[in-house]
Amino acid sequence: MSVAELRRRRTFAVISHPDAGKTTLTEKLLLFSGAIQIAGTVKGKKSGRFATSDWMEIEKQRGISVASSVMQFEYGDAVINLLDTPGHEDFSEDTYRVLTAVDAAVMVIDGANGVEAQTLKLLEVCRSRKTPILTFINKLDREVREPLELLDEIEQHLGVAAVPFTWPIGMGKEFQGVYDIQRDQVRVFRAGQESLGGAVETLQNIGDADGEARFGYHWKRTKEEVELITGATPTFDRDAFLAGQQSPVLFGSAINNFGVKEILDALVDLAPPPSPRAAVQRAVSPDEAKFTGVVFKVQANMDLAHRDRVAFIRVCSGHFERGMQLKVTRNNKTFRANNVVSFLSQRRETVAEAYPGDIIGIPNHGTLSLGDTLTEGEDLQFTGLPFFAPEIFQTIEVVDPMRAKQLGEALKQLGEEGAIQVFRPIHGGATILGAVGQLQFEVVSHRLSAEYKVAVRLMPARYRLSRWVTCDDPAELRRFTDSYEARMAYDASNAPTYLASHVSEIEVAQKAWPKIVFNELREHSGAPFKKAM
Ligand code: G4P
């Protein structure tokens, strides 16, 4: 295990509310590193070009990024793994799981809108995992909110101390650049510049008179605000940042490629390399000699020509080499990892080796499920992969009864993939789908027809809530399941689930069955749930 390889890894995701500029920033990061050549290939809703990460047909139709993807590139000495997250506010379960695979996040905030609903949700996940966050306040080339107000909002709403690293000089048509507080530098903005960092004009130690001569009134204002802010905000403390308590804030304009280099540099300088991860049995350190990894995402039919499904694995420790023998600890099965891919946009490349922090893809036909731990032999189960109790339910029926078997198979795959939650009522009857957001149903219905050639009807179900029920006493769980048979179902992992139309039903059941635990969150436990009957 090469410690040098480990130390140069930076694995992160960009998170934002839709339209804040996540895709634009991602594209600029890739352009900057030379990973892609032409601007506008990541996404162009209006021009008809699509995101590099847009794999699925539905994404092309809607111009949104539904599936998460992974891109690896080198920047200076660093190897950067960038995990794309779906930006649509409706579609968040997948995003949550992707966030379990990163060591840091860049939060993009639209300077005009400030902190928005989706940012809040995503940040909660990051905070619960103590993920360090860098903040990029975007669209300074527009009339945006006052920077002081934005910082205040980040602190108030997100509960992290915002530490400005740069400060804007003017905004909108008057946006002239940023003052780098730490380096006492001004980086001058020119609209439309695509210089990729090379030719940005930088002014060092600029005096007040020179500043005023060049930037006029805005210079004075920036200086005043910086003085105010440095007195009022804590100094940057790397430990507080690593604990997710402080966030460095940088201002810029992603579309103009302004501030992108600074974000990359801050990421390499400040964000941590892979750190130990918790497993049921013990904590696993990335510098351990033996390979371990965790499946944080499974996606079927990424390439329709191949009709395969790919398990995305975050390398947690050791050194991965193609052809090595790996054990799936869930079922003790072993396989040889000969066919392993990494992803750079739509090109799949075969990887020969990988280090902690890297993401590898293993095409398979159902061997690997979401949450699986892979090892060289040790019995280990990584924790922390969440499934959320769905908030919307629909029953699903096949249009052509001759295709019922295909629907069953397709739902099994989509359920295991985590695209949607699939509940089979234990007394039979129509399968119920559960989702966190409405868009998930559209995605699934589209994928059923495009990938599996099954037309379906979706109808609102009478349930609105679900809880995974667990109990230390299996006999008690069986009694409970028997008593509520009409509203019990099994999910894709055979976990018994109680379905309800109203929260009061759960309260009543809880009172009557004090030993039963009604879980809103199911963490992948490795051991598949045994059927209660
Ligand atoms: P998202 O992935 O977070 O949803 O956001 P995306 O990058 O798609 O950006 C949303 C819109 O904001 C896009 O405009 C994009 O061009 C614009 N944008 C991104 N960064 C900046 C910036 O720094 N300044 C300004 N002024 N605009 C920015 P659109 O019109 O919705 O789509 P498009 O046709 O430009 O793609």
Coordinates of C-alpha atoms and ligand atoms in Angstrom, one line a residue:
M1 CA 0.0 0.0 0.0
S2 CA 1.6 3.2 -1.1
V3 CA 1.0 5.9 1.4
A4 CA 2.0 8.5 -1.1
E5 CA -0.8 7.4 -3.5
L6 CA -3.3 7.5 -0.6
R7 CA -2.2 11.0 0.5
R8 CA -2.7 12.5 -3.0
R9 CA -6.3 11.3 -3.3
R10 CA -9.1 13.8 -2.9
T11 CA -12.6 12.4 -3.2
F12 CA -15.4 14.9 -3.2
A13 CA -18.9 15.8 -4.5
V14 CA -20.4 19.1 -5.6
I15 CA -23.7 19.8 -4.0
S16 CA -26.2 22.5 -4.6
H17 CA -29.8 23.4 -5.0
P18 CA -30.9 23.0 -8.7
D19 CA -29.7 25.8 -10.9
A20 CA -27.1 27.2 -8.5
G21 CA -24.4 26.2 -11.0
K22 CA -23.3 22.7 -10.0
T23 CA -23.1 21.4 -13.5
T24 CA -21.3 24.6 -14.8
L25 CA -18.7 24.4 -12.0
T26 CA -18.2 20.6 -12.6
E27 CA -17.7 21.3 -16.2
K28 CA -15.1 24.0 -15.5
L29 CA -13.3 21.7 -13.0
L30 CA -13.0 19.1 -15.7
L31 CA -12.0 21.5 -18.4
F32 CA -9.4 23.0 -16.1
S33 CA -7.8 19.7 -15.4
G34 CA -7.8 18.8 -19.0
A35 CA -10.2 15.9 -18.4
I36 CA -12.5 17.2 -21.1
Q37 CA -11.7 19.4 -24.0
I38 CA -14.7 21.4 -25.0
A39 CA -16.8 23.6 -22.8
G40 CA -20.5 22.9 -23.0
T41 CA -20.2 19.1 -23.2
V42 CA -21.3 18.6 -19.7
K43 CA -24.6 20.3 -20.1
G44 CA -26.4 22.5 -22.5
K45 CA -30.1 22.4 -21.9
K46 CA -30.8 24.8 -24.7
S47 CA -28.2 23.9 -27.1
G48 CA -29.0 20.2 -27.1
R49 CA -25.6 19.1 -25.8
F50 CA -25.8 16.9 -22.8
A51 CA -23.9 16.4 -19.6
T52 CA -20.9 14.3 -19.7
S53 CA -22.5 12.5 -16.7
D54 CA -25.9 12.2 -18.3
W55 CA -26.0 8.5 -19.0
M56 CA -29.6 7.8 -19.2
E57 CA -32.0 8.7 -21.9
I58 CA -34.4 10.4 -19.4
E59 CA -31.7 12.8 -18.4
K60 CA -31.3 13.8 -22.0
Q61 CA -35.0 14.4 -22.4
R62 CA -35.3 16.5 -19.3
G63 CA -31.9 18.1 -19.3
I64 CA -31.3 17.2 -15.7
S65 CA -28.8 14.9 -14.1
V66 CA -30.6 12.0 -12.5
A67 CA -27.9 9.4 -12.1
S68 CA -24.8 10.0 -10.2
S69 CA -21.5 9.5 -12.0
V70 CA -17.9 9.5 -11.2
M71 CA -15.0 11.3 -12.8
Q72 CA -11.3 11.0 -12.0
F73 CA -8.6 13.4 -13.0
E74 CA -5.2 14.6 -12.0
Y75 CA -4.6 18.1 -10.9
G76 CA -1.0 19.0 -10.0
D77 CA 0.2 16.2 -7.8
A78 CA -3.3 15.3 -6.7
V79 CA -5.6 12.6 -8.0
I80 CA -9.2 13.9 -7.8
N81 CA -12.2 11.8 -7.7
L82 CA -15.3 13.9 -8.4
L83 CA -18.6 12.2 -7.7
D84 CA -21.6 13.8 -9.5
T85 CA -24.8 14.1 -7.6
P86 CA -28.3 14.5 -9.0
G87 CA -29.3 18.1 -8.6
H88 CA -33.1 17.8 -8.8
E89 CA -34.8 18.6 -5.6
D90 CA -37.2 15.7 -5.9
F91 CA -34.6 13.1 -6.3
S92 CA -32.4 12.8 -3.3
E93 CA -32.0 9.3 -2.0
D94 CA -29.2 8.5 -4.5
T95 CA -27.5 11.7 -3.6
Y96 CA -27.5 10.9 0.1
R97 CA -25.8 7.6 -0.7
V98 CA -23.2 9.2 -2.9
L99 CA -22.4 11.5 -0.1
T100 CA -21.4 8.5 2.0
A101 CA -18.6 7.8 -0.5
V102 CA -16.9 11.2 -0.4
D103 CA -14.3 12.8 2.0
A104 CA -15.3 16.4 1.3
A105 CA -18.0 18.5 -0.5
V106 CA -18.1 21.7 -2.4
M107 CA -21.4 23.5 -1.8
V108 CA -22.4 25.9 -4.6
I109 CA -24.7 28.7 -3.6
D110 CA -26.4 31.0 -6.1
G111 CA -25.5 34.4 -4.8
A112 CA -28.9 35.8 -5.7
N113 CA -30.9 33.1 -4.0
G114 CA -28.7 32.4 -1.0
V115 CA -29.3 29.2 1.0
E116 CA -32.1 27.1 -0.6
A117 CA -34.1 24.1 0.5
Q118 CA -32.0 21.4 -1.2
T119 CA -28.8 22.9 0.1
L120 CA -30.1 22.6 3.6
K121 CA -31.1 19.0 3.2
L122 CA -27.8 18.0 1.6
L123 CA -25.8 19.9 4.3
E124 CA -27.7 18.1 7.0
V125 CA -26.4 14.8 5.5
C126 CA -22.8 16.2 5.3
R127 CA -23.0 17.5 8.8
S128 CA -24.3 14.2 10.2
R129 CA -21.3 12.6 8.7
K130 CA -18.9 15.4 9.6
T131 CA -18.0 15.9 6.0
P132 CA -15.8 19.0 5.5
I133 CA -17.4 21.5 3.2
L134 CA -16.0 24.3 1.0
T135 CA -18.5 26.9 -0.1
F136 CA -18.5 28.5 -3.5
I137 CA -20.8 31.5 -3.9
N138 CA -21.6 31.7 -7.6
K139 CA -22.9 34.1 -10.2
L140 CA -21.1 37.2 -8.9
D141 CA -21.4 38.5 -12.5
R142 CA -25.0 39.1 -11.7
E143 CA -26.7 41.3 -9.2
V144 CA -26.6 39.1 -6.1
R145 CA -27.3 39.5 -2.4
E146 CA -24.8 41.4 -0.2
P147 CA -21.9 39.1 0.7
L148 CA -22.2 40.0 4.4
E149 CA -25.9 38.9 4.3
L150 CA -25.0 35.7 2.5
L151 CA -22.4 34.7 5.1
D152 CA -24.9 35.5 7.8
E153 CA -27.4 33.2 6.1
I154 CA -24.9 30.3 5.8
E155 CA -24.2 30.6 9.5
Q156 CA -27.8 30.9 10.6
H157 CA -29.4 28.3 8.3
L158 CA -26.6 25.8 7.9
G159 CA -25.1 26.1 11.4
V160 CA -21.5 26.2 10.1
A161 CA -19.1 29.1 10.7
A162 CA -18.4 30.7 7.4
V163 CA -14.8 31.8 7.0
P164 CA -14.3 34.0 3.9
F165 CA -11.1 33.2 2.0
T166 CA -11.9 35.7 -0.8
W167 CA -14.2 38.8 -0.9
P168 CA -15.8 40.2 -4.1
I169 CA -15.0 43.6 -5.4
G170 CA -18.4 44.8 -6.8
M171 CA -21.0 42.6 -8.4
G172 CA -23.1 42.3 -11.5
K173 CA -21.9 44.6 -14.3
E174 CA -19.5 46.2 -11.7
F175 CA -17.9 42.9 -10.6
Q176 CA -14.2 43.5 -10.9
G177 CA -12.6 40.6 -9.1
V178 CA -12.0 39.1 -5.7
Y179 CA -9.7 40.1 -2.9
D180 CA -7.8 37.1 -1.5
I181 CA -7.9 37.8 2.2
Q182 CA -5.2 35.3 3.2
R183 CA -2.7 36.1 0.4
D184 CA -3.5 39.9 0.3
Q185 CA -4.0 39.6 -3.5
V186 CA -6.5 40.8 -6.0
R187 CA -7.5 38.6 -8.8
V188 CA -9.0 40.6 -11.6
F189 CA -12.2 39.5 -13.3
R190 CA -12.8 39.8 -17.0
A191 CA -16.2 38.8 -18.3
G192 CA -16.2 35.9 -20.6
Q193 CA -12.6 34.9 -19.8
E194 CA -11.9 31.3 -20.5
S195 CA -8.3 31.5 -19.7
L196 CA -8.4 28.4 -17.4
G197 CA -6.4 30.1 -14.7
G198 CA -3.4 30.9 -16.8
A199 CA -3.8 34.6 -17.7
V200 CA -5.9 35.8 -14.8
E201 CA -4.4 39.1 -13.7
T202 CA -3.2 39.0 -10.1
L203 CA -2.2 42.1 -8.2
Q204 CA -0.1 41.6 -5.1
N205 CA -0.2 43.8 -2.0
I206 CA -2.1 46.5 -3.6
G207 CA -2.2 49.7 -1.6
D208 CA -5.3 51.6 -0.8
A209 CA -4.6 54.5 -3.2
D210 CA -3.8 52.1 -6.1
G211 CA -6.8 50.0 -5.3
E212 CA -9.1 53.0 -5.3
A213 CA -7.6 54.4 -8.5
R214 CA -8.3 51.1 -10.2
F215 CA -11.5 49.8 -8.7
G216 CA -13.0 53.1 -7.4
Y217 CA -15.6 53.0 -4.7
H218 CA -15.8 49.2 -4.7
W219 CA -12.3 48.9 -3.5
K220 CA -13.0 51.0 -0.4
R221 CA -16.1 49.1 0.3
T222 CA -14.4 45.7 0.0
K223 CA -11.7 46.8 2.4
E224 CA -14.2 48.0 4.9
E225 CA -16.2 44.8 4.7
V226 CA -13.1 42.6 5.0
E227 CA -12.1 44.5 8.1
L228 CA -15.5 44.1 9.5
I229 CA -15.7 40.4 8.7
T230 CA -12.2 39.5 9.9
G231 CA -13.0 41.0 13.2
A232 CA -16.3 39.2 13.4
T233 CA -15.5 35.7 12.1
P234 CA -13.3 33.1 13.6
T235 CA -9.9 32.6 12.0
F236 CA -9.6 29.5 9.9
D237 CA -9.0 26.4 12.0
R238 CA -8.3 23.3 9.9
D239 CA -9.5 20.9 12.6
A240 CA -12.8 22.8 12.8
F241 CA -13.1 22.5 9.0
L242 CA -12.3 18.8 9.0
A243 CA -15.0 18.3 11.7
G244 CA -17.5 20.1 9.4
Q245 CA -17.8 23.0 11.8
Q246 CA -16.1 25.7 9.6
S247 CA -16.5 26.3 5.9
P248 CA -14.1 28.3 3.8
V249 CA -16.0 30.6 1.5
L250 CA -14.9 31.6 -1.9
F251 CA -16.7 33.9 -4.4
G252 CA -16.8 33.6 -8.1
S253 CA -18.6 33.1 -11.4
A254 CA -18.4 29.6 -12.7
I255 CA -19.7 30.4 -16.1
N256 CA -16.8 32.8 -16.6
N257 CA -14.4 30.3 -15.1
F258 CA -13.7 32.8 -12.3
G259 CA -12.8 31.3 -8.9
V260 CA -12.6 27.7 -10.2
K261 CA -8.9 27.4 -9.8
E262 CA -9.2 28.8 -6.3
I263 CA -11.7 26.1 -5.4
L264 CA -9.5 23.4 -6.8
D265 CA -6.5 24.7 -5.0
A266 CA -8.4 25.0 -1.7
L267 CA -9.7 21.4 -2.2
V268 CA -6.2 20.0 -2.7
D269 CA -4.7 22.1 0.2
L270 CA -7.5 21.8 2.7
A271 CA -9.7 18.7 2.0
P272 CA -8.5 15.5 3.7
P273 CA -7.2 12.4 2.0
P274 CA -9.2 9.2 2.7
S275 CA -9.6 8.6 6.4
P276 CA -10.6 5.5 8.5
R277 CA -14.2 4.2 8.0
A278 CA -16.4 2.5 10.5
A279 CA -17.4 -1.1 10.0
V280 CA -19.6 -3.2 12.3
Q281 CA -16.5 -5.1 13.5
R282 CA -13.9 -2.4 13.7
A283 CA -12.6 0.9 12.1
V284 CA -10.7 0.3 8.9
S285 CA -7.7 2.5 8.2
P286 CA -7.0 3.4 4.6
D287 CA -3.3 2.5 4.9
E288 CA -4.0 -1.1 5.8
A289 CA -2.3 -3.5 3.4
K290 CA -5.4 -5.5 2.5
F291 CA -8.0 -4.2 0.1
T292 CA -11.5 -3.4 1.4
G293 CA -14.3 -1.5 -0.5
V294 CA -18.0 -0.7 -0.2
V295 CA -20.7 -0.7 -2.9
F296 CA -22.4 2.7 -2.5
K297 CA -24.3 2.7 -5.8
V298 CA -25.6 0.1 -8.3
Q299 CA -26.8 1.1 -11.7
A300 CA -28.4 -1.1 -14.2
N301 CA -28.2 -0.8 -17.9
M302 CA -25.8 2.1 -18.1
D303 CA -24.9 0.9 -21.5
L304 CA -27.9 -0.5 -23.2
A305 CA -25.7 -2.4 -25.7
H306 CA -24.2 -4.4 -22.8
R307 CA -27.3 -4.8 -20.6
D308 CA -25.2 -5.0 -17.6
R309 CA -25.3 -3.4 -14.2
V310 CA -22.4 -1.7 -12.6
A311 CA -21.6 -1.6 -8.9
F312 CA -19.8 1.5 -7.9
I313 CA -17.2 0.7 -5.2
R314 CA -15.4 3.1 -3.0
V315 CA -11.9 1.7 -2.2
C316 CA -11.6 2.0 1.6
S317 CA -8.2 0.5 2.2
G318 CA -5.3 -1.4 0.6
H319 CA -4.5 -1.6 -3.0
F320 CA -6.8 -2.9 -5.7
E321 CA -5.3 -4.8 -8.5
R322 CA -7.3 -6.2 -11.5
G323 CA -7.8 -9.9 -11.3
M324 CA -7.6 -10.1 -7.5
Q325 CA -9.9 -12.5 -5.7
L326 CA -12.6 -10.6 -3.7
K327 CA -15.1 -11.8 -1.2
V328 CA -18.6 -10.4 -0.8
T329 CA -19.0 -10.6 2.9
R330 CA -22.9 -10.6 2.7
N331 CA -22.9 -14.1 1.4
N332 CA -19.3 -15.2 1.6
K333 CA -19.2 -15.6 -2.2
T334 CA -15.9 -14.9 -3.9
F335 CA -15.2 -13.8 -7.4
R336 CA -12.2 -12.6 -9.5
A337 CA -12.3 -9.0 -10.4
N338 CA -11.1 -9.2 -13.9
N339 CA -13.6 -6.8 -15.5
V340 CA -13.2 -3.5 -13.6
V341 CA -13.8 0.0 -15.0
S342 CA -13.3 3.5 -14.0
F343 CA -15.3 6.3 -15.6
L344 CA -14.3 9.3 -17.4
S345 CA -17.4 10.8 -18.9
Q346 CA -18.9 8.4 -21.3
R347 CA -15.7 6.5 -21.9
R348 CA -15.1 3.5 -19.8
E349 CA -11.6 2.7 -19.1
T350 CA -10.3 -0.5 -17.7
V351 CA -8.5 0.0 -14.5
A352 CA -5.5 -2.0 -13.5
E353 CA -5.2 -0.7 -10.0
A354 CA -6.8 1.7 -7.5
Y355 CA -6.1 3.2 -4.2
P356 CA -8.3 4.3 -1.2
G357 CA -10.6 7.1 -2.2
D358 CA -10.8 5.9 -5.8
I359 CA -14.1 4.6 -7.2
I360 CA -14.1 1.5 -9.3
G361 CA -17.0 0.0 -11.2
I362 CA -17.6 -3.7 -11.4
P363 CA -20.1 -4.8 -14.1
N364 CA -22.0 -7.8 -12.8
H365 CA -25.3 -9.7 -13.1
G366 CA -26.6 -9.4 -9.6
T367 CA -23.6 -10.6 -7.6
L368 CA -23.2 -7.2 -6.0
S369 CA -25.9 -5.2 -4.1
L370 CA -26.0 -1.8 -2.6
G371 CA -24.2 -1.7 0.7
D372 CA -22.0 -4.8 0.1
T373 CA -18.6 -4.9 1.6
L374 CA -15.7 -6.4 -0.5
T375 CA -12.6 -7.8 1.2
E376 CA -9.7 -10.1 0.5
G377 CA -11.3 -12.5 3.0
E378 CA -12.0 -10.8 6.2
D379 CA -15.5 -10.7 7.6
L380 CA -16.3 -7.0 7.6
Q381 CA -19.3 -4.9 7.0
F382 CA -19.0 -1.2 6.5
T383 CA -21.8 0.9 8.0
G384 CA -23.4 4.2 7.1
L385 CA -25.3 3.5 3.9
P386 CA -28.8 4.9 4.5
F387 CA -32.2 4.0 3.1
F388 CA -34.9 6.5 3.9
A389 CA -38.5 5.7 4.7
P390 CA -40.4 6.7 1.5
E391 CA -42.8 9.6 1.5
I392 CA -44.8 8.8 -1.6
F393 CA -46.3 5.4 -2.5
Q394 CA -47.8 4.1 -5.8
T395 CA -49.1 0.7 -6.8
I396 CA -47.7 -0.7 -10.0
E397 CA -49.5 -2.9 -12.5
V398 CA -48.3 -4.4 -15.7
V399 CA -50.3 -3.3 -18.8
D400 CA -49.7 -6.6 -20.7
P401 CA -50.1 -9.6 -18.3
M402 CA -47.8 -11.6 -20.5
R403 CA -45.0 -9.3 -19.3
A404 CA -45.6 -9.8 -15.6
K405 CA -42.5 -12.0 -15.1
Q406 CA -40.3 -9.3 -16.8
L407 CA -41.8 -6.7 -14.5
G408 CA -41.0 -8.8 -11.5
E409 CA -37.4 -9.2 -12.6
A410 CA -37.1 -5.6 -13.5
L411 CA -38.4 -4.4 -10.1
K412 CA -36.1 -6.8 -8.3
Q413 CA -33.2 -5.2 -10.1
L414 CA -34.4 -1.6 -9.7
G415 CA -35.1 -2.2 -6.0
E416 CA -31.7 -3.7 -5.4
E417 CA -30.2 -0.8 -7.3
G418 CA -32.0 1.6 -4.9
A419 CA -33.6 3.5 -7.8
I420 CA -36.9 3.0 -6.0
Q421 CA -38.1 1.0 -3.0
V422 CA -40.2 -2.0 -3.9
F423 CA -42.6 -3.4 -1.3
R424 CA -44.3 -6.8 -1.8
P425 CA -47.4 -7.0 0.4
I426 CA -47.0 -10.3 2.3
H427 CA -50.6 -11.3 1.7
G428 CA -50.1 -10.8 -2.1
G429 CA -51.7 -8.1 -4.3
A430 CA -50.2 -5.4 -6.4
T431 CA -46.6 -4.4 -5.7
I432 CA -46.2 -1.0 -4.0
L433 CA -43.4 1.4 -5.0
G434 CA -42.1 3.9 -2.5
A435 CA -40.1 7.0 -3.2
V436 CA -38.7 10.0 -1.5
G437 CA -39.6 12.2 -4.5
Q438 CA -42.1 12.1 -7.3
L439 CA -39.5 12.1 -10.0
Q440 CA -38.3 8.7 -9.0
F441 CA -41.6 7.2 -10.3
E442 CA -41.1 8.9 -13.6
V443 CA -37.6 7.6 -13.8
V444 CA -38.6 4.1 -13.0
S445 CA -41.6 4.0 -15.3
H446 CA -39.4 5.4 -18.1
R447 CA -36.7 2.9 -17.4
L448 CA -39.1 0.0 -17.3
S449 CA -40.3 0.8 -20.8
A450 CA -36.9 1.8 -22.3
E451 CA -34.7 -0.8 -20.6
Y452 CA -37.0 -3.7 -19.9
K453 CA -39.8 -3.2 -22.5
V454 CA -42.5 -3.4 -19.8
A455 CA -45.3 -0.9 -19.9
V456 CA -46.9 -0.2 -16.5
R457 CA -49.7 1.7 -14.9
L458 CA -48.9 3.6 -11.7
M459 CA -51.7 4.5 -9.3
P460 CA -51.7 6.3 -6.0
A461 CA -51.5 3.8 -3.2
R462 CA -53.6 4.2 0.0
Y463 CA -50.4 4.4 2.1
R464 CA -48.4 7.5 2.9
L465 CA -45.9 6.3 5.5
S466 CA -43.7 3.3 6.1
R467 CA -41.5 2.0 8.9
W468 CA -39.0 -0.8 8.9
V469 CA -39.9 -2.9 11.9
T470 CA -37.3 -4.6 13.9
C471 CA -37.3 -6.4 17.3
D472 CA -34.7 -8.1 19.4
D473 CA -37.1 -11.0 19.9
P474 CA -37.8 -12.7 16.5
A475 CA -41.0 -14.4 18.0
E476 CA -42.4 -11.0 18.9
L477 CA -41.7 -9.7 15.4
R478 CA -43.4 -12.7 13.9
R479 CA -46.5 -12.1 16.1
F480 CA -46.5 -8.4 15.1
T481 CA -46.3 -9.3 11.4
D482 CA -49.1 -11.8 11.8
S483 CA -51.4 -9.4 13.5
Y484 CA -50.9 -6.7 10.9
E485 CA -50.6 -9.0 7.9
A486 CA -52.8 -6.8 5.7
R487 CA -50.4 -3.8 5.9
M488 CA -47.1 -5.6 6.1
A489 CA -44.7 -5.9 3.1
Y490 CA -41.2 -6.9 2.4
D491 CA -38.7 -4.6 0.7
A492 CA -36.0 -5.5 -1.8
S493 CA -33.8 -6.8 1.0
N494 CA -36.7 -8.7 2.6
A495 CA -36.9 -6.3 5.5
P496 CA -40.4 -6.4 7.0
T497 CA -42.1 -3.0 6.6
Y498 CA -45.2 -1.6 8.2
L499 CA -47.3 0.5 5.9
A500 CA -49.6 3.3 7.2
S501 CA -52.0 5.9 5.9
H502 CA -51.6 8.2 8.8
V503 CA -49.0 8.8 11.5
S504 CA -51.6 8.1 14.2
E505 CA -51.7 4.4 13.0
I506 CA -48.0 4.1 13.7
E507 CA -48.5 5.7 17.2
V508 CA -51.3 3.3 18.0
A509 CA -49.3 0.3 16.8
Q510 CA -46.2 1.4 18.8
K511 CA -48.3 1.8 22.0
A512 CA -49.7 -1.7 21.6
W513 CA -46.3 -3.3 20.7
P514 CA -43.7 -1.5 22.8
K515 CA -41.0 -4.0 22.0
I516 CA -41.2 -3.4 18.3
V517 CA -39.0 -0.6 16.8
F518 CA -40.4 1.4 14.0
N519 CA -37.4 2.6 12.0
E520 CA -37.5 5.6 9.6
L521 CA -34.0 4.9 8.4
R522 CA -32.7 1.6 7.4
E523 CA -28.9 1.3 7.5
H524 CA -27.5 -1.5 5.4
S525 CA -26.5 -4.1 7.8
G526 CA -25.0 -6.6 5.5
A527 CA -26.9 -9.6 6.8
P528 CA -30.0 -9.8 4.6
F529 CA -33.2 -9.6 6.6
K530 CA -34.7 -13.0 7.1
K531 CA -38.3 -13.3 6.3
A532 CA -40.4 -13.2 9.5
M533 CA -42.5 -16.1 8.4
Ligands
G4P1 P1 -27.2 23.1 -11.7 O1 -26.3 22.1 -12.2 O2 -26.8 23.5 -10.3 O3 -28.7 22.9 -11.8 O4 -26.9 24.5 -12.5 P2 -26.3 24.8 -13.9 O5 -24.8 24.6 -13.9 O6 -27.1 24.0 -14.9 O7 -26.6 26.3 -14.0 C1 -27.9 26.8 -14.0 C2 -28.0 28.1 -14.8 O8 -27.2 29.1 -14.2 C3 -27.6 27.9 -16.2 O9 -28.3 28.8 -17.0 C4 -26.1 28.4 -16.1 O10 -25.6 28.8 -17.4 C5 -26.2 29.5 -15.2 N1 -25.0 29.8 -14.5 C6 -24.1 29.0 -13.9 N2 -23.0 29.6 -13.4 C7 -23.3 30.9 -13.7 C8 -22.5 32.1 -13.4 O11 -21.4 32.1 -12.8 N3 -23.1 33.3 -13.8 C9 -24.3 33.3 -14.4 N4 -24.7 34.5 -14.8 N5 -25.0 32.2 -14.7 C10 -24.5 31.1 -14.3 P3 -29.6 28.3 -17.9 O12 -29.9 29.5 -18.7 O13 -30.6 27.7 -17.0 O14 -29.1 27.1 -18.8 P4 -28.0 27.0 -19.9 O15 -28.7 27.0 -21.2 O16 -27.1 28.2 -19.8 O17 -27.3 25.7 -19.6

